[in-house]
Structure formats: C-alpha cells, structure tokens
Amino acid sequence: MATGEFPVSDMLVTVKSREIQRGMLAEMAKNSGEAAKHFLAAAHLELVLADDYADARQNGMALRSRLSAASCMWRGGDVKRARALFTSMLKQHPGKAKIIKSTIAELEGKQA
Amino acid sequence: MEIDVRFRDLPTIQPQLAWGHPSAAAVAIFGDCGAEDRFKFDIAVLDVPGFSDDAIRLNIDRTSVSEARVARVRRTYDRNRLVEMAAIAIAGLALYHAGGHIIYDVALRGTGVDYLVDEGDYLLEIAGRSSRREFQAAWNQKWQQLLRTIGGDFFVFVAEFETCTGRLAFKD
C-alpha cells in the first residue's frame, strides 16, 4: 500500500520506543529470549517508520529509523541482516558514515 | 520549589516510554533507604529551559506501585540496574516538572546518550548511583563526555540514593 498519504503515526513511534525500552530492560535482566523478541519487534516497526518518514520527506528521521532498525536487528540476534542494512546505508549515505560506523563499532564491542 | 508528584502520573506526563519497571525499581531503592509511602528527592536544577528556580523537591507518592511489582523487579534485576532504573523514573518526573520537558525517544546506540528530549531537539544522559561519594565522579564523567562529543543542546541528570539528591542541568 502506498503510504505517502499518511502522516507518520505518533502511536507507531510510541510503540516502537517502548519495544526498544522493553528490549533494553530484558537485556538488563539477562533474559536474551525476551530481549530478542522486543528488539526484533522494534526493528520491524523502525523499518515501517523509515519508509513513512521518507514519504513525508523527513529524510533525517528516515535515516535515523533505518539505523535504529539495523541496531535493533543486531541486538535481537539477526546480525547478518543488520550488517546488510548497515552496508546499504553506508552506500546510500556516505556523508553519514561516521555515525553509521560508530553504531556498528558499539554493537561489535557489545558482541565481543 | 516543592511539588507533590506520583509515579502513577509518569505514563501521562512522559507517554513515550513504559514506566512500570523504572517506577518499581525506584520504590525498591527508596525502600532500601528506609522510606515507605512517600519519598522526598531534592534536585539542583541548572540552566534548564523553561524553569527559573534553581532547585526542586519532589514529594513522590508511590501508592500505585504494588509490593508484588517491587518484589518482581528485585528478583529480576541486580542492584546496580535497579539504581539505574530508579534514576530514569526520577529523571522523567524532574524533566516534566522543571520546564515541561518530554522524553521523546530512546537514543541510537553509538551516539553516547540515553534518550532524546522534546521531539528530539535535545539529548539526555542519565546516571544513578547508590552512594553520595560516587555522585560527583559520575557527574563529571557524563558532563565532560557530552561536552567533548556533542558540545551542546543536552541534558544530564544524575541521582544518588544515599541522601536522595540529584542534579539536572542543561547545556545550550
């Protein structure tokens, strides 16, 4: 469905934020299964938001949501897909390489 | 400035985040300090937009947070995590009551901050410590790190739960 006619949903943003927060809380509780569930939910919501922001011509927010989607995928255990997303972003947004690489570095540090 | 606040109001005044665990963690930590149904928390407020006072005392009502929920977070998280989450709950109250600031989103990893505030215009870093003697080192570390990496447009909130005091500051 074309999404350009719809504004970015505040409710979607809220649910996404809470899913990331629930993932972080599960990480803090050392419950990796719960953390993966919430991070992967957040990742998919961020991908929807990224497209919605792009349609609304909010390109900075679109990139931020893609970065967050990749980060959430990584933290949810889907590292392969996360890396593919990061690689794609580096090609599409070479001017944002610093923040993209910084996010990858922090995730790699966490994994080690 | 002294103000009566309730943990139960957090989902209304800071609607972007879920507050069940942070509120319960705060009650657990206050309970460890001997407090029961109401807690006092004194916060120095420095250069926060929209707030002209230099301090705020929160009189916090915990009655919406059940003992069962407190027991659950105690079982789930270690003490350092409880302290960290308690600081988040206090930060949510303090930001709202000192200038009406809203925590807008969780920050991206790699950005060096915890949250975005006021539609993402500002960054926020939060820290919680168990003892008073750890407070200043935590403050210096957070403040200097953000000054170095970001420069401005950020909030720092640090809470310590030995004497129940904190500091909320904004750098423009």
Coordinates of N, CA and C in Angstrom, one line a residue, chain A residues 16 22 34 65 85 91:
Chain A
K16 N 7.1 1.7 19.1 CA 8.5 1.3 18.8 C 9.4 1.7 20.0
R22 N 11.7 -2.1 26.3 CA 11.4 -3.4 26.8 C 12.6 -4.4 26.5
E34 N 13.7 -12.8 25.7 CA 12.7 -11.7 25.8 C 13.3 -10.5 25.0
S65 N 15.7 6.1 11.6 CA 14.9 4.9 11.8 C 15.6 3.7 11.2
L85 N 21.9 -4.2 6.2 CA 21.3 -2.9 6.3 C 22.3 -1.8 6.5
K91 N 26.4 2.9 1.7 CA 26.4 3.2 0.2 C 25.5 4.4 -0.1

